[in-house]
mmCIF file of C-alpha atoms in Angstrom:
data_model
loop_
_atom_site.group_PDB
_atom_site.id
_atom_site.type_symbol
_atom_site.label_atom_id
_atom_site.label_comp_id
_atom_site.label_asym_id
_atom_site.label_seq_id
_atom_site.Cartn_x
_atom_site.Cartn_y
_atom_site.Cartn_z
ATOM 1 C CA MET A 21 0.170 0.059 0.043
ATOM 2 C CA THR A 22 1.239 3.481 -1.080
ATOM 3 C CA ILE A 23 -0.008 6.538 0.863
ATOM 4 C CA LEU A 24 0.492 10.180 0.316
ATOM 5 C CA ALA A 25 -0.092 12.498 3.386
ATOM 6 C CA LEU A 26 -0.039 16.178 4.026
ATOM 7 C CA GLU A 27 0.515 18.079 7.341
ATOM 8 C CA THR A 28 -0.586 21.789 7.651
ATOM 9 C CA SER A 29 -1.773 22.072 11.149
ATOM 10 C CA CYS A 30 0.247 25.103 11.997
ATOM 11 C CA ASP A 31 3.172 26.621 10.365
ATOM 12 C CA GLU A 32 4.944 23.709 8.654
ATOM 13 C CA THR A 33 3.900 22.695 5.372
ATOM 14 C CA ALA A 34 4.841 18.992 4.834
ATOM 15 C CA VAL A 35 4.342 16.225 2.384
ATOM 16 C CA ALA A 36 5.257 12.547 2.790
ATOM 17 C CA ILE A 37 4.851 9.322 0.708
ATOM 18 C CA MET A 38 5.149 5.848 2.470
ATOM 19 C CA ARG A 39 4.883 2.385 1.036
ATOM 20 C CA ASP A 40 4.433 -0.785 3.098
ATOM 21 C CA GLY A 41 6.257 0.953 6.145
ATOM 22 C CA GLU A 42 9.007 2.425 3.999
ATOM 23 C CA LEU A 43 9.213 6.293 3.915
ATOM 24 C CA LEU A 44 9.882 6.960 0.343
ATOM 25 C CA ALA A 45 9.875 10.781 0.536
ATOM 26 C CA SER A 46 9.360 13.489 3.301
ATOM 27 C CA GLU A 47 9.405 17.079 2.416
ATOM 28 C CA ILE A 48 8.978 19.948 4.974
ATOM 29 C CA ALA A 49 8.886 23.669 4.560
ATOM 30 C CA SER A 50 9.451 25.621 7.665
ATOM 31 C CA GLN A 51 7.927 29.024 8.189
ATOM 32 C CA ALA A 52 10.073 29.861 11.333
ATOM 33 C CA ALA A 53 11.789 32.718 9.872
ATOM 34 C CA GLU A 54 8.691 34.345 8.658
ATOM 35 C CA HIS A 55 6.992 34.123 12.127
ATOM 36 C CA GLU A 56 10.126 34.990 14.201
ATOM 37 C CA LYS A 57 9.637 38.782 13.669
ATOM 38 C CA TYR A 58 6.030 38.372 15.372
ATOM 39 C CA GLY A 59 7.338 36.248 18.300
ATOM 40 C CA GLY A 60 4.790 33.659 17.394
ATOM 41 C CA VAL A 61 2.759 32.119 14.624
ATOM 42 C CA VAL A 62 0.370 34.511 12.748
ATOM 43 C CA PRO A 63 -2.468 32.395 11.172
ATOM 44 C CA GLU A 64 -3.003 34.551 8.106
ATOM 45 C CA VAL A 65 0.635 34.457 7.248
ATOM 46 C CA ALA A 66 0.944 30.621 7.921
ATOM 47 C CA SER A 67 -1.980 29.853 5.645
ATOM 48 C CA ARG A 68 -0.719 31.950 2.738
ATOM 49 C CA ASN A 69 2.745 30.248 2.971
ATOM 50 C CA HIS A 70 1.051 26.780 2.940
ATOM 51 C CA LEU A 71 -0.506 27.850 -0.415
ATOM 52 C CA VAL A 72 2.958 28.916 -1.728
ATOM 53 C CA HIS A 73 4.703 25.713 -0.572
ATOM 54 C CA ALA A 74 2.288 22.985 -0.938
ATOM 55 C CA SER A 75 2.374 22.360 -4.832
ATOM 56 C CA ARG A 76 6.250 22.441 -4.945
ATOM 57 C CA LEU A 77 6.469 20.094 -2.045
ATOM 58 C CA LEU A 78 3.844 17.693 -3.733
ATOM 59 C CA GLU A 79 5.932 17.717 -7.061
ATOM 60 C CA THR A 80 9.145 17.007 -5.171
ATOM 61 C CA ALA A 81 7.918 14.314 -2.920
ATOM 62 C CA VAL A 82 6.434 12.375 -6.063
ATOM 63 C CA ALA A 83 9.588 12.920 -7.900
ATOM 64 C CA ARG A 84 11.981 11.638 -5.155
ATOM 65 C CA SER A 85 9.673 8.727 -4.273
ATOM 66 C CA GLY A 86 9.506 7.497 -7.965
ATOM 67 C CA VAL A 87 5.885 6.640 -7.449
ATOM 68 C CA ARG A 88 3.306 7.678 -10.154
ATOM 69 C CA ALA A 89 0.542 9.679 -8.720
ATOM 70 C CA GLY A 90 -1.864 7.164 -10.314
ATOM 71 C CA ASP A 91 -0.303 4.430 -8.275
ATOM 72 C CA LEU A 92 -1.151 5.960 -4.766
ATOM 73 C CA ASP A 93 -3.635 3.897 -2.991
ATOM 74 C CA ALA A 94 -4.893 6.769 -0.584
ATOM 75 C CA PHE A 95 -4.558 10.261 0.502
ATOM 76 C CA ALA A 96 -4.371 11.302 3.933
ATOM 77 C CA ALA A 97 -4.256 14.749 5.786
ATOM 78 C CA THR A 98 -4.404 16.222 9.131
ATOM 79 C CA ALA A 99 -7.946 16.990 10.072
ATOM 80 C CA GLY A 100 -7.240 18.647 13.459
ATOM 81 C CA PRO A 101 -6.478 20.054 16.047
ATOM 82 C CA GLY A 102 -4.641 23.157 14.847
ATOM 83 C CA LEU A 103 -5.305 26.559 13.070
ATOM 84 C CA ALA A 104 -8.394 26.383 10.941
ATOM 85 C CA THR A 105 -7.019 28.365 8.110
ATOM 86 C CA SER A 106 -3.831 26.076 8.012
ATOM 87 C CA LEU A 107 -5.752 22.761 8.289
ATOM 88 C CA MET A 108 -8.138 23.774 5.484
ATOM 89 C CA ILE A 109 -5.057 23.878 2.970
ATOM 90 C CA GLY A 110 -3.787 20.512 3.608
ATOM 91 C CA ALA A 111 -7.293 18.677 3.918
ATOM 92 C CA SER A 112 -8.530 20.272 0.737
ATOM 93 C CA ILE A 113 -5.719 19.153 -1.331
ATOM 94 C CA ALA A 114 -5.905 15.690 -0.067
ATOM 95 C CA LYS A 115 -9.575 15.637 -0.702
ATOM 96 C CA GLY A 116 -9.202 16.945 -4.122
ATOM 97 C CA LEU A 117 -6.595 14.232 -4.969
ATOM 98 C CA ALA A 118 -8.629 11.656 -3.556
ATOM 99 C CA ILE A 119 -11.588 12.712 -5.644
ATOM 100 C CA GLY A 120 -9.509 13.223 -8.754
ATOM 101 C CA PHE A 121 -8.021 9.669 -8.520
ATOM 102 C CA GLY A 122 -10.902 7.884 -7.092
ATOM 103 C CA LYS A 123 -9.002 6.827 -3.938
ATOM 104 C CA PRO A 124 -9.895 6.820 -0.381
ATOM 105 C CA TYR A 125 -9.461 10.019 1.937
ATOM 106 C CA ILE A 126 -8.045 9.370 5.497
ATOM 107 C CA ALA A 127 -8.460 11.977 8.100
ATOM 108 C CA VAL A 128 -5.799 11.871 10.778
ATOM 109 C CA ASN A 129 -5.760 13.510 14.161
ATOM 110 C CA HIS A 130 -2.455 15.578 14.506
ATOM 111 C CA LEU A 131 -2.159 14.168 18.025
ATOM 112 C CA GLU A 132 -2.612 10.712 17.042
ATOM 113 C CA GLY A 133 0.262 11.191 14.460
ATOM 114 C CA HIS A 134 2.589 12.118 17.466
ATOM 115 C CA LEU A 135 1.033 9.356 19.678
ATOM 116 C CA LEU A 136 1.930 6.691 17.140
ATOM 117 C CA SER A 137 5.372 8.164 15.974
ATOM 118 C CA PRO A 138 7.329 6.211 18.339
ATOM 119 C CA PHE A 139 6.166 2.986 16.642
ATOM 120 C CA PHE A 140 7.191 4.447 13.057
ATOM 121 C CA ALA A 141 7.462 1.630 10.614
ATOM 122 C CA ARG A 142 7.255 -1.015 13.307
ATOM 123 C CA GLY A 143 3.602 -1.760 12.455
ATOM 124 C CA ALA A 144 1.959 -3.096 15.556
ATOM 125 C CA ILE A 145 1.179 -0.675 18.519
ATOM 126 C CA GLU A 146 2.109 -1.820 21.909
ATOM 127 C CA PRO A 147 0.186 -0.981 24.869
ATOM 128 C CA ASN A 148 1.825 1.921 26.609
ATOM 129 C CA VAL A 149 1.660 5.379 28.463
ATOM 130 C CA SER A 150 2.287 8.028 26.112
ATOM 131 C CA LEU A 151 3.614 11.522 26.946
ATOM 132 C CA ILE A 152 2.834 13.882 24.088
ATOM 133 C CA VAL A 153 4.626 17.282 24.746
ATOM 134 C CA SER A 154 4.705 20.135 22.175
ATOM 135 C CA GLY A 155 4.031 23.737 21.596
ATOM 136 C CA GLY A 156 0.333 23.508 21.873
ATOM 137 C CA HIS A 157 -0.169 20.221 23.843
ATOM 138 C CA THR A 158 0.857 18.316 26.917
ATOM 139 C CA LEU A 159 -0.907 15.105 27.347
ATOM 140 C CA LEU A 160 -0.566 11.895 29.224
ATOM 141 C CA VAL A 161 -2.581 8.951 27.453
ATOM 142 C CA ASN A 162 -2.935 5.381 28.238
ATOM 143 C CA VAL A 163 -2.608 3.591 24.925
ATOM 144 C CA HIS A 164 -4.415 0.158 24.442
ATOM 145 C CA ASN A 165 -4.353 -0.163 20.763
ATOM 146 C CA LEU A 166 -4.831 1.823 17.515
ATOM 147 C CA GLY A 167 -7.850 4.103 18.285
ATOM 148 C CA GLU A 168 -8.246 2.803 21.927
ATOM 149 C CA TYR A 169 -6.927 5.741 23.827
ATOM 150 C CA GLN A 170 -7.603 6.836 27.568
ATOM 151 C CA LEU A 171 -6.838 10.443 28.473
ATOM 152 C CA LEU A 172 -5.020 10.364 31.797
ATOM 153 C CA GLY A 173 -4.072 14.059 32.074
ATOM 154 C CA ARG A 174 -3.464 17.381 30.196
ATOM 155 C CA THR A 175 -2.265 20.820 30.832
ATOM 156 C CA VAL A 176 -4.783 23.029 32.663
ATOM 157 C CA ASP A 177 -3.407 26.145 31.047
ATOM 158 C CA ASP A 178 -0.021 26.617 29.018
ATOM 159 C CA ALA A 179 1.587 23.587 27.072
ATOM 160 C CA ALA A 180 5.207 22.964 28.112
ATOM 161 C CA GLY A 181 6.281 24.098 24.608
ATOM 162 C CA GLU A 182 4.220 27.198 24.864
ATOM 163 C CA ALA A 183 6.041 28.033 28.200
ATOM 164 C CA PHE A 184 9.459 27.526 26.648
ATOM 165 C CA ASP A 185 8.507 29.963 23.915
ATOM 166 C CA LYS A 186 7.131 32.599 26.235
ATOM 167 C CA VAL A 187 10.198 32.468 28.515
ATOM 168 C CA ALA A 188 12.403 32.642 25.492
ATOM 169 C CA LYS A 189 10.580 35.681 24.425
ATOM 170 C CA MET A 190 11.076 37.270 27.732
ATOM 171 C CA LEU A 191 14.661 36.710 27.559
ATOM 172 C CA GLY A 192 14.968 37.995 23.994
ATOM 173 C CA LEU A 193 16.096 34.702 22.819
ATOM 174 C CA GLY A 194 13.830 34.661 19.558
ATOM 175 C CA TYR A 195 11.436 32.185 18.235
ATOM 176 C CA PRO A 196 10.939 29.187 18.490
ATOM 177 C CA GLY A 197 12.246 29.285 21.989
ATOM 178 C CA GLY A 198 12.694 25.521 22.910
ATOM 179 C CA PRO A 199 15.878 25.109 21.138
ATOM 180 C CA GLU A 200 17.443 28.288 22.310
ATOM 181 C CA ILE A 201 16.568 27.723 25.973
ATOM 182 C CA GLU A 202 18.137 24.171 25.635
ATOM 183 C CA ARG A 203 21.336 25.512 24.132
ATOM 184 C CA ARG A 204 21.693 28.250 26.860
ATOM 185 C CA ALA A 205 20.785 25.933 29.708
ATOM 186 C CA ARG A 206 23.946 23.763 28.932
ATOM 187 C CA ASP A 207 26.159 26.558 30.338
ATOM 188 C CA GLY A 208 23.744 27.207 33.133
ATOM 189 C CA ASN A 209 23.384 26.398 36.805
ATOM 190 C CA ALA A 210 19.981 24.596 37.135
ATOM 191 C CA ALA A 211 19.995 24.870 40.998
ATOM 192 C CA ARG A 212 20.403 28.661 41.136
ATOM 193 C CA PHE A 213 16.719 29.685 40.928
ATOM 194 C CA ASP A 214 13.942 28.086 43.025
ATOM 195 C CA LEU A 215 10.981 28.044 40.690
ATOM 196 C CA PRO A 216 7.673 26.513 41.321
ATOM 197 C CA ARG A 217 6.909 22.915 40.261
ATOM 198 C CA SER A 218 3.122 23.502 39.817
ATOM 199 C CA MET A 219 0.829 20.438 40.193
ATOM 200 C CA LEU A 220 3.838 18.176 41.011
ATOM 201 C CA ASP A 221 1.928 16.670 43.809
ATOM 202 C CA SER A 222 -1.652 17.423 42.708
ATOM 203 C CA GLY A 223 -2.696 13.733 42.882
ATOM 204 C CA ASP A 224 -3.835 13.516 39.422
ATOM 205 C CA HIS A 225 -1.885 13.443 36.042
ATOM 206 C CA ASN A 226 -2.825 17.033 34.833
ATOM 207 C CA PHE A 227 0.028 19.785 34.297
ATOM 208 C CA SER A 228 0.259 23.499 34.649
ATOM 209 C CA PHE A 229 2.907 25.654 33.355
ATOM 210 C CA SER A 230 1.416 29.011 33.539
ATOM 211 C CA GLY A 231 2.667 29.803 37.155
ATOM 212 C CA LEU A 232 6.186 28.793 36.184
ATOM 213 C CA LYS A 233 5.999 31.335 33.183
ATOM 214 C CA THR A 234 4.773 34.008 35.566
ATOM 215 C CA ALA A 235 7.446 33.271 38.168
ATOM 216 C CA VAL A 236 10.117 33.871 35.513
ATOM 217 C CA ARG A 237 8.529 36.973 34.470
ATOM 218 C CA TYR A 238 8.705 38.355 38.041
ATOM 219 C CA LEU A 239 12.314 36.985 38.633
ATOM 220 C CA LEU A 240 13.843 39.151 35.617
ATOM 221 C CA PRO A 241 13.394 42.563 37.045
ATOM 222 C CA LYS A 242 14.807 41.550 40.354
ATOM 223 C CA LEU A 243 17.753 39.658 38.844
ATOM 224 C CA ALA A 244 18.932 42.783 36.941
ATOM 225 C CA ARG A 245 17.700 46.131 35.707
ATOM 226 C CA GLY A 246 18.604 44.960 32.196
ATOM 227 C CA PHE A 247 15.294 43.273 32.150
ATOM 228 C CA CYS A 248 12.515 45.753 31.885
ATOM 229 C CA GLU A 249 8.767 45.837 30.903
ATOM 230 C CA THR A 250 8.239 47.788 27.587
ATOM 231 C CA PRO A 251 4.430 48.368 26.866
ATOM 232 C CA ALA A 252 5.146 49.189 23.341
ATOM 233 C CA THR A 253 6.222 45.485 22.512
ATOM 234 C CA ILE A 254 3.093 44.020 24.340
ATOM 235 C CA GLN A 255 1.565 41.275 22.053
ATOM 236 C CA ASN A 256 -1.767 39.491 22.368
ATOM 237 C CA THR A 257 -2.276 41.537 25.790
ATOM 238 C CA GLN A 258 0.637 39.637 27.402
ATOM 239 C CA PRO A 259 3.361 41.576 29.115
ATOM 240 C CA HIS A 260 6.839 41.209 27.305
ATOM 241 C CA LEU A 261 10.076 41.526 28.782
ATOM 242 C CA THR A 262 12.949 42.709 26.724
ATOM 243 C CA HIS A 263 16.659 41.818 27.309
ATOM 244 C CA MET A 264 19.338 44.656 27.631
ATOM 245 C CA PRO A 265 22.672 42.978 27.185
ATOM 246 C CA ALA A 266 24.714 45.774 28.578
ATOM 247 C CA LYS A 267 22.991 45.212 32.070
ATOM 248 C CA ALA A 268 22.458 41.445 32.252
ATOM 249 C CA SER A 269 25.165 38.857 32.061
ATOM 250 C CA ALA A 270 25.138 35.723 29.799
ATOM 251 C CA GLN A 271 25.514 33.655 32.870
ATOM 252 C CA ASP A 272 22.365 35.039 34.241
ATOM 253 C CA VAL A 273 20.425 34.261 31.079
ATOM 254 C CA ALA A 274 22.154 30.683 31.227
ATOM 255 C CA ASP A 275 20.967 30.059 34.881
ATOM 256 C CA VAL A 276 17.440 31.120 34.212
ATOM 257 C CA CYS A 277 17.309 28.892 31.260
ATOM 258 C CA ALA A 278 18.700 25.990 33.053
ATOM 259 C CA SER A 279 16.501 26.436 36.127
ATOM 260 C CA PHE A 280 13.471 26.954 33.998
ATOM 261 C CA GLN A 281 14.128 23.881 31.973
ATOM 262 C CA GLN A 282 14.892 21.633 34.898
ATOM 263 C CA VAL A 283 11.621 22.386 36.573
ATOM 264 C CA VAL A 284 9.544 21.447 33.334
ATOM 265 C CA ILE A 285 11.631 18.146 33.060
ATOM 266 C CA ASP A 286 11.086 17.422 36.778
ATOM 267 C CA VAL A 287 7.265 17.798 36.384
ATOM 268 C CA LEU A 288 7.059 15.914 33.149
ATOM 269 C CA VAL A 289 9.266 12.929 34.238
ATOM 270 C CA ALA A 290 7.650 12.603 37.789
ATOM 271 C CA LYS A 291 4.029 12.657 36.313
ATOM 272 C CA THR A 292 4.782 10.324 33.394
ATOM 273 C CA ILE A 293 6.377 7.624 35.770
ATOM 274 C CA ARG A 294 3.468 7.944 38.176
ATOM 275 C CA ALA A 295 1.055 7.632 35.255
ATOM 276 C CA ALA A 296 2.742 4.358 34.094
ATOM 277 C CA ASP A 297 2.744 2.904 37.621
ATOM 278 C CA ALA A 298 -0.888 3.786 38.096
ATOM 279 C CA CYS A 299 -1.792 1.967 34.635
ATOM 280 C CA GLY A 300 0.472 -0.959 35.240
ATOM 281 C CA ARG A 301 2.239 -0.218 32.068
ATOM 282 C CA GLN A 302 5.875 -1.407 31.395
ATOM 283 C CA LEU A 303 6.491 0.907 28.264
ATOM 284 C CA ILE A 304 6.570 4.529 28.236
ATOM 285 C CA THR A 305 6.698 6.589 24.854
ATOM 286 C CA VAL A 306 7.173 10.296 24.333
ATOM 287 C CA SER A 307 6.713 12.480 21.201
ATOM 288 C CA GLY A 308 5.987 16.087 20.141
ATOM 289 C CA GLY A 309 8.399 18.919 19.621
ATOM 290 C CA VAL A 310 9.588 19.369 23.133
ATOM 291 C CA SER A 311 10.541 15.661 23.308
ATOM 292 C CA ARG A 312 13.671 16.714 21.025
ATOM 293 C CA ASN A 313 15.027 18.236 24.145
ATOM 294 C CA GLY A 314 18.139 16.162 24.821
ATOM 295 C CA GLU A 315 18.034 16.742 28.520
ATOM 296 C CA LEU A 316 14.317 15.641 28.831
ATOM 297 C CA ARG A 317 15.263 12.478 27.063
ATOM 298 C CA ARG A 318 18.208 11.696 29.302
ATOM 299 C CA GLN A 319 16.446 12.211 32.565
ATOM 300 C CA LEU A 320 13.282 10.324 31.373
ATOM 301 C CA GLU A 321 15.434 7.450 30.205
ATOM 302 C CA ASP A 322 17.364 7.476 33.652
ATOM 303 C CA ALA A 323 14.084 7.492 35.546
ATOM 304 C CA CYS A 324 12.550 4.597 33.415
ATOM 305 C CA SER A 325 15.809 2.606 33.905
ATOM 306 C CA LYS A 326 15.683 2.929 37.695
ATOM 307 C CA ARG A 327 11.904 1.982 37.641
ATOM 308 C CA GLY A 328 12.541 -1.169 35.204
ATOM 309 C CA LEU A 329 10.394 0.534 32.585
ATOM 310 C CA ALA A 330 11.146 0.659 28.944
ATOM 311 C CA LEU A 331 11.193 3.891 27.058
ATOM 312 C CA ARG A 332 10.586 4.357 23.259
ATOM 313 C CA ALA A 333 11.023 8.044 21.967
ATOM 314 C CA ALA A 334 9.876 9.179 18.614
ATOM 315 C CA PRO A 335 12.845 9.807 16.114
ATOM 316 C CA PRO A 336 13.962 13.318 16.416
ATOM 317 C CA GLU A 337 13.100 14.071 12.817
ATOM 318 C CA LEU A 338 9.541 13.115 13.543
ATOM 319 C CA CYS A 339 9.040 15.110 16.784
ATOM 320 C CA THR A 340 8.224 18.400 15.207
ATOM 321 C CA ASP A 341 5.374 18.653 12.731
ATOM 322 C CA ASN A 342 5.966 16.494 9.722
ATOM 323 C CA ALA A 343 3.869 14.334 7.356
ATOM 324 C CA ALA A 344 5.758 11.071 7.780
ATOM 325 C CA MET A 345 3.847 10.658 11.012
ATOM 326 C CA ILE A 346 0.632 11.461 9.300
ATOM 327 C CA ALA A 347 1.329 9.022 6.519
ATOM 328 C CA PHE A 348 2.223 6.234 9.192
ATOM 329 C CA ALA A 349 -0.988 7.019 11.306
ATOM 330 C CA GLY A 350 -2.939 7.195 8.118
ATOM 331 C CA ALA A 351 -1.678 3.811 6.865
ATOM 332 C CA LEU A 352 -2.663 2.034 9.978
ATOM 333 C CA ARG A 353 -6.065 3.724 9.897
ATOM 334 C CA TYR A 354 -6.576 2.502 6.313
ATOM 335 C CA ARG A 355 -5.674 -1.092 7.255
ATOM 336 C CA ALA A 356 -8.136 -0.793 10.136
ATOM 337 C CA GLY A 357 -10.853 0.225 7.725
ATOM 338 C CA LEU A 358 -11.077 3.764 9.284
ATOM 339 C CA ILE A 359 -11.594 5.688 6.026
ATOM 340 C CA ALA A 360 -13.063 9.241 6.086
ATOM 341 C CA ASP A 361 -15.747 10.743 3.836
ATOM 342 C CA VAL A 362 -14.416 13.684 1.714
ATOM 343 C CA SER A 363 -17.259 15.720 3.057
ATOM 344 C CA GLU A 364 -15.853 15.364 6.561
ATOM 345 C CA GLU A 365 -14.976 18.829 7.943
ATOM 346 C CA ILE A 366 -11.773 19.840 9.652
ATOM 347 C CA ASP A 367 -11.983 20.494 13.302
ATOM 348 C CA PRO A 368 -9.362 22.970 14.906
ATOM 349 C CA ASN A 369 -10.546 21.541 18.356
ATOM 350 C CA LEU A 370 -10.515 18.035 17.375
ATOM 351 C CA ARG A 371 -9.862 15.877 20.583
ATOM 352 C CA LEU A 372 -7.756 12.758 20.621
ATOM 353 C CA VAL A 373 -10.394 11.092 23.095
ATOM 354 C CA GLU A 374 -13.927 12.065 23.368
#
């Protein structure tokens, strides 16, 4: 079976072609540079760029795969969650191709794409507790099988990746913030600042990172006069702090990054291990953009090893938004007979579990 998939849930345009578990082509056009000047994703800019990139990526993917368009067995696309104006682009293209070639259309939940990515090209899905941690989502899910998911916990406010981006913006590190914070944290002292570990002992599997973000915001003016509020730079009604290099040292920034990152990791690791224990699972999986963080992977692996648990992380190239994971999830859904109707609408608030 050969499947072509599109992913346009946010600001990456991606196309992939997979045949019998083998990835033949995977093309991605990032818009990070376009959105960096705004400090975050602007939906109108994202949708316009999807239109610019999609046809080129489709042609490149087909050429590199060596597959003729008429030989494709199905077309898949992300149907949600995500930005409505972005989702519409990929889904409309996939539906159009499915109608034009008389092939099935498969609607894929973006979160299911992440959830299944640790099993990429393996075929069978093993029972596990999954941590999905990205810019827009932080979830713990008890996975029984394909399509059989139990939501254990989620963030009650900011996602972990969103907190990374907002703290990076306060520090003047640019967008996306996660990689920059990770890089600076390598030279920092993670024990220097005692930041709150919200909901660490809440007795449930939910997360909260808004308080941590706020704690960093109030720390910066106390740390150095080089961090100050500038109302002119306020975006989306959120206070923004700008970094004045002449006043604040690089070591201060590194220590803030290291302390912030360690708090996020402590909460993610502890709650994931507890969730696995509560469900009696021996396998933990982790996916999503934040799961590319090397320190998170190392500490989660150490914690699993101490508890006798197995850890399977999504390949780094499949952690950020991509169409390969959508093709994989789509192929599994196709084999299970989970075909969508081309009249099915996108859903920006699509849930993984009802």
